XYZ file of N, CA and C in Angstrom:
363
model
N 12.455 3.827 15.860
C 12.093 3.643 14.515
C 10.283 3.270 13.946
N 9.641 3.697 13.320
C 8.377 3.608 12.611
C 8.484 2.618 11.699
N 7.886 1.263 12.118
C 7.779 0.094 10.821
C 6.280 0.096 10.477
N 6.381 0.062 9.178
C 5.125 -0.616 8.378
C 5.069 -1.954 8.853
N 3.623 -2.730 8.935
C 3.333 -4.084 9.360
C 2.505 -4.421 8.198
N 2.493 -5.250 7.351
C 1.771 -5.791 6.282
C 0.692 -6.614 6.812
N -0.300 -7.051 6.246
C -1.396 -8.279 6.090
C -2.130 -8.233 5.062
N -1.856 -10.095 4.913
C -3.649 -10.169 3.928
C -3.368 -10.761 2.715
N -2.120 -10.811 2.150
C -1.447 -11.525 1.392
C -1.988 -13.132 0.810
N -1.756 -13.544 0.088
C -1.863 -15.045 -0.507
C -2.224 -15.599 -1.562
N -2.770 -16.731 -1.904
C -3.365 -16.920 -2.752
C -4.592 -16.845 -3.126
N -5.177 -16.813 -4.294
C -6.084 -16.380 -4.934
C -6.657 -16.919 -6.503
N -7.727 -17.594 -6.723
C -7.936 -18.047 -7.752
C -8.212 -16.753 -9.098
N -7.633 -16.565 -10.153
C -8.412 -15.201 -11.231
C -9.693 -15.196 -10.798
N -10.026 -13.807 -10.533
C -11.164 -13.469 -10.584
C -11.788 -13.516 -9.214
N -10.837 -14.032 -8.017
C -11.235 -13.488 -6.959
C -10.824 -12.049 -6.101
N -11.167 -12.041 -4.732
C -10.589 -10.640 -4.101
C -9.598 -11.620 -2.930
N -8.557 -10.580 -2.689
C -7.944 -10.065 -1.529
C -7.683 -8.693 -0.845
N -7.755 -8.312 0.202
C -7.821 -7.011 0.756
C -6.484 -6.940 2.024
N -5.364 -6.383 1.312
C -4.038 -5.883 2.000
C -4.547 -5.189 3.194
N -3.907 -5.314 4.402
C -3.678 -3.843 5.497
C -2.177 -3.590 5.609
N -2.147 -2.558 5.896
C -0.710 -1.779 6.264
C -0.804 -0.884 7.586
N -0.519 -0.780 8.524
C -0.626 0.132 9.987
C 1.068 0.489 10.339
N 1.181 1.458 10.781
C 3.238 1.756 11.660
C 2.749 1.088 12.951
N 4.066 0.725 13.203
C 4.173 0.579 14.857
C 5.325 1.212 14.972
N 5.580 1.787 16.473
C 6.324 3.680 16.582
C 5.591 4.310 17.140
N 6.944 5.151 17.419
C 6.074 6.485 17.431
C 6.337 7.545 16.434
N 5.280 8.624 16.015
C 5.165 9.014 14.722
C 4.410 10.409 15.258
N 4.393 11.397 14.494
C 3.686 12.621 14.825
C 2.657 12.449 13.776
N 2.617 12.294 12.543
C 1.791 12.178 11.229
C 2.074 11.454 10.596
N 1.088 10.383 10.021
C 1.258 9.999 8.597
C 0.745 10.970 7.175
N 1.657 11.203 6.402
C 0.886 12.203 5.340
C 0.264 11.121 4.268
N 0.882 10.997 3.083
C 0.462 10.098 1.695
C 0.739 8.582 2.458
N -0.111 7.728 2.013
C 0.053 6.363 1.431
C 0.170 5.747 0.368
N 0.312 4.495 0.387
C 0.642 3.733 -1.533
C 0.814 2.445 -0.644
N 0.277 1.945 -2.161
C 0.868 0.436 -2.350
C 1.595 0.359 -3.747
N 2.653 -0.291 -3.876
C 3.848 -0.754 -4.516
C 4.027 -2.550 -4.757
N 4.145 -2.971 -5.835
C 4.489 -4.079 -6.164
C 5.634 -3.991 -7.126
N 6.099 -5.466 -7.045
C 7.611 -5.861 -7.729
C 7.670 -7.380 -8.168
N 7.796 -7.496 -9.246
C 8.397 -9.022 -9.149
C 10.014 -8.853 -8.758
N 10.348 -10.431 -9.040
C 11.723 -10.548 -9.032
C 12.705 -9.816 -10.295
N 13.402 -9.256 -9.785
C 14.513 -8.561 -11.049
C 13.524 -7.144 -11.558
N 12.783 -6.866 -11.199
C 11.934 -5.789 -11.668
C 11.793 -4.621 -10.721
N 11.588 -3.136 -11.305
C 11.654 -2.225 -10.461
C 10.207 -2.483 -9.603
N 10.181 -1.645 -8.752
C 9.035 -1.737 -7.592
C 8.232 -0.201 -8.764
N 7.089 -0.957 -8.829
C 6.435 -0.155 -9.443
C 4.475 0.546 -8.620
N 4.164 1.652 -8.269
C 3.086 1.855 -8.340
C 2.095 1.727 -8.583
N 1.394 0.868 -7.475
C -0.316 0.063 -7.746
C -1.032 1.545 -7.246
N -1.651 1.878 -5.984
C -2.321 2.647 -5.979
C -1.767 4.259 -4.439
N -2.239 5.069 -4.498
C -1.992 6.103 -3.459
C -3.049 7.129 -2.792
N -2.979 7.161 -1.637
C -4.153 7.882 -1.601
C -3.307 9.028 -0.273
N -4.007 10.085 -0.445
C -3.143 10.935 0.309
C -4.324 11.267 2.039
N -3.722 12.330 2.604
C -4.380 12.259 3.974
C -5.897 12.896 3.849
N -6.119 13.424 2.790
C -7.413 13.954 2.776
C -8.540 13.075 1.353
N -7.300 12.037 1.811
C -8.212 10.501 0.674
C -8.648 10.924 -0.794
N -7.735 11.760 -1.198
C -7.392 11.718 -3.081
C -6.524 10.527 -3.164
N -7.147 9.743 -4.347
C -6.587 8.683 -4.721
C -5.795 8.635 -5.635
N -4.920 7.791 -6.235
C -4.251 7.838 -7.960
C -4.373 6.531 -8.070
N -4.315 5.730 -9.310
C -4.266 4.304 -9.446
C -3.688 4.478 -10.557
N -2.817 3.406 -10.737
C -2.210 2.453 -12.052
C -2.836 2.364 -12.692
N -2.671 2.442 -14.346
C -4.474 1.928 -15.297
C -4.604 0.609 -14.839
N -3.499 -0.705 -14.833
C -4.568 -1.163 -15.137
C -4.589 -2.025 -13.836
N -5.284 -1.490 -12.752
C -5.727 -1.987 -11.807
C -7.185 -0.904 -11.549
N -7.347 0.292 -12.317
C -8.735 1.428 -12.244
C -9.319 0.758 -12.382
N -10.805 0.657 -11.593
C -12.195 -0.266 -11.405
C -11.730 -1.440 -10.960
N -10.845 -2.067 -10.424
C -10.560 -3.520 -9.550
C -10.278 -3.143 -8.514
N -8.988 -2.371 -8.150
C -8.380 -2.066 -6.974
C -9.254 -1.262 -6.186
N -9.310 -0.771 -5.146
C -9.198 -0.073 -4.285
C -9.286 0.558 -3.292
N -8.447 1.828 -3.055
C -7.812 1.803 -1.855
C -8.375 3.119 -1.091
N -7.685 2.687 0.714
C -8.796 3.459 1.439
C -7.707 3.464 2.656
N -8.582 4.534 3.558
C -7.285 4.989 4.888
C -8.204 5.001 5.702
N -7.461 4.797 7.243
C -8.560 5.329 8.151
C -7.073 6.079 9.212
N -7.628 7.157 8.862
C -6.559 7.994 9.704
C -6.670 7.789 11.332
N -7.855 7.274 11.824
C -8.076 6.767 13.336
C -7.128 6.489 13.713
N -6.748 5.209 12.976
C -6.107 4.237 13.157
C -4.903 3.911 12.343
N -4.809 5.246 11.311
C -3.002 4.872 10.305
C -3.129 4.046 9.705
N -4.104 3.753 9.046
C -4.212 2.317 8.484
C -4.525 2.569 7.113
N -3.934 1.519 6.461
C -4.145 1.401 5.026
C -4.152 0.490 3.925
N -5.157 0.220 3.275
C -6.016 -1.100 2.900
C -5.592 -0.806 1.613
N -5.772 -1.738 0.483
C -6.137 -2.132 -0.488
C -6.745 -3.312 -0.951
N -7.925 -3.269 -0.894
C -9.259 -4.098 -1.382
C -9.114 -4.465 -3.261
N -8.495 -5.939 -3.569
C -8.202 -5.936 -4.708
C -9.303 -7.143 -5.249
N -10.325 -6.575 -6.288
C -11.163 -7.424 -6.775
C -10.820 -8.078 -8.141
N -11.255 -8.671 -8.537
C -11.327 -9.474 -10.379
C -9.604 -9.589 -10.390
N -9.405 -10.376 -9.802
C -7.609 -10.328 -9.715
C -7.216 -11.044 -10.983
N -6.422 -10.766 -11.487
C -5.472 -11.444 -13.107
C -4.176 -11.895 -12.517
N -3.957 -12.899 -13.210
C -2.662 -13.434 -12.873
C -1.329 -12.986 -13.241
N -1.760 -11.509 -13.587
C -0.631 -10.237 -14.141
C -0.600 -9.755 -12.609
N -1.312 -10.062 -11.508
C -1.141 -9.151 -10.608
C -0.675 -9.709 -9.406
N -0.072 -11.318 -10.319
C 1.105 -11.732 -9.073
C 1.922 -10.892 -8.667
N 2.669 -10.352 -7.484
C 3.828 -9.839 -7.154
C 4.099 -9.788 -5.767
N 4.845 -9.294 -5.480
C 4.709 -8.621 -3.882
C 4.875 -7.139 -3.560
N 3.952 -7.288 -2.669
C 3.572 -6.057 -2.621
C 3.498 -5.170 -1.366
N 4.146 -4.134 -1.546
C 5.060 -3.128 -0.503
C 3.765 -2.067 -0.110
N 4.281 -1.789 1.074
C 3.142 -0.825 1.580
C 4.006 0.370 1.686
N 3.295 1.770 1.570
C 4.601 3.052 1.385
C 3.929 3.807 2.025
N 4.581 4.509 3.470
C 3.632 5.907 3.581
C 4.869 7.251 4.129
N 4.675 7.655 4.017
C 5.164 9.529 4.130
C 4.762 9.473 5.598
N 5.753 9.629 6.312
C 5.900 9.460 8.077
C 6.696 10.723 8.379
N 6.417 11.359 9.110
C 6.570 12.691 10.018
C 6.604 12.360 11.421
N 7.999 11.831 12.032
C 8.270 11.220 13.064
C 8.101 12.208 13.820
N 8.612 13.839 14.306
C 7.948 14.661 14.835
C 7.465 15.559 14.123
N 6.926 16.983 14.778
C 6.530 18.132 14.153
C 7.105 18.935 14.007
N 8.635 18.623 13.921
C 9.829 19.547 13.027
C 10.207 18.998 12.220
N 10.229 17.960 11.923
C 10.401 17.367 11.103
C 9.409 16.848 9.443
N 9.931 17.102 8.326
C 9.488 16.479 7.207
C 9.137 15.219 6.894
N 8.009 14.785 5.916
C 7.869 13.541 5.610
C 9.213 12.717 5.565
N 9.471 11.241 5.978
C 10.134 10.330 5.543
C 9.327 9.287 4.636
N 10.470 8.512 3.844
C 9.466 7.470 3.284
C 10.004 6.262 3.817
N 8.646 5.536 4.078
C 9.312 4.158 4.935
C 8.129 3.371 4.263
N 9.044 2.080 4.226
C 8.205 0.749 3.852
C 8.028 -0.579 4.464
N 6.920 -1.301 3.959
C 6.722 -2.299 4.635
C 7.537 -3.604 4.312
N 7.709 -4.459 4.936
C 8.421 -5.940 4.175
C 8.214 -6.508 3.198
N 6.788 -6.163 2.763
C 6.574 -6.928 1.798
C 5.456 -8.103 1.707
N 4.454 -8.082 1.237
C 3.523 -9.603 1.302
C 3.352 -10.028 0.072
N 3.121 -11.609 -0.049
C 3.816 -12.194 -1.699
C 1.982 -12.319 -2.056
N 1.297 -11.915 -3.014
C 0.093 -11.902 -3.739
C 0.151 -13.098 -4.762
N -0.146 -13.782 -4.901
C -0.229 -14.773 -6.296
C -1.405 -15.094 -7.131
N -2.103 -14.958 -8.004
C -3.286 -15.299 -8.544
C -3.056 -16.386 -9.483
N -3.634 -17.477 -9.467
C -3.475 -18.678 -9.818
C -4.469 -18.411 -11.423
N -4.641 -18.787 -12.253
C -5.666 -19.272 -13.680
C -5.956 -20.273 -13.316
C-alpha cells in the first residue's frame, strides 16, 4: 500500500515562508500528477496547486505569485514553497498524488495525512 508522507508544516508569522514536502512510501510503478490541497475545519478540501509529471503547473488564484509547486521525479517528491504568507493561508495542507501501482493499472488517488500550517498576524 502506497502512502504519502508529508513534512514541513508549522507556525509562521504573516509575510514569512514555509516549505512543504511530500514523498511516497511503498512499492509503485509511477507517480503521475501531484498536488497540494488545503482544508479548514468543516469546509471542503480545496486545490492549492498541482504539477504534472512534465512539470506543468496550476495554481489557485489566491496563491499565484506567492506559492511555488515543484517536483523531483527522481525522488518522487513534490514541494510547495509558500512565500509572503497570510493568515488566510492557515489550514491543514494535504498532499495528493496519482499513483500507478503497477504498469497494468491506471492511476489511483492517494492522500497524505495532512500537515497543519498556521500563519499568525
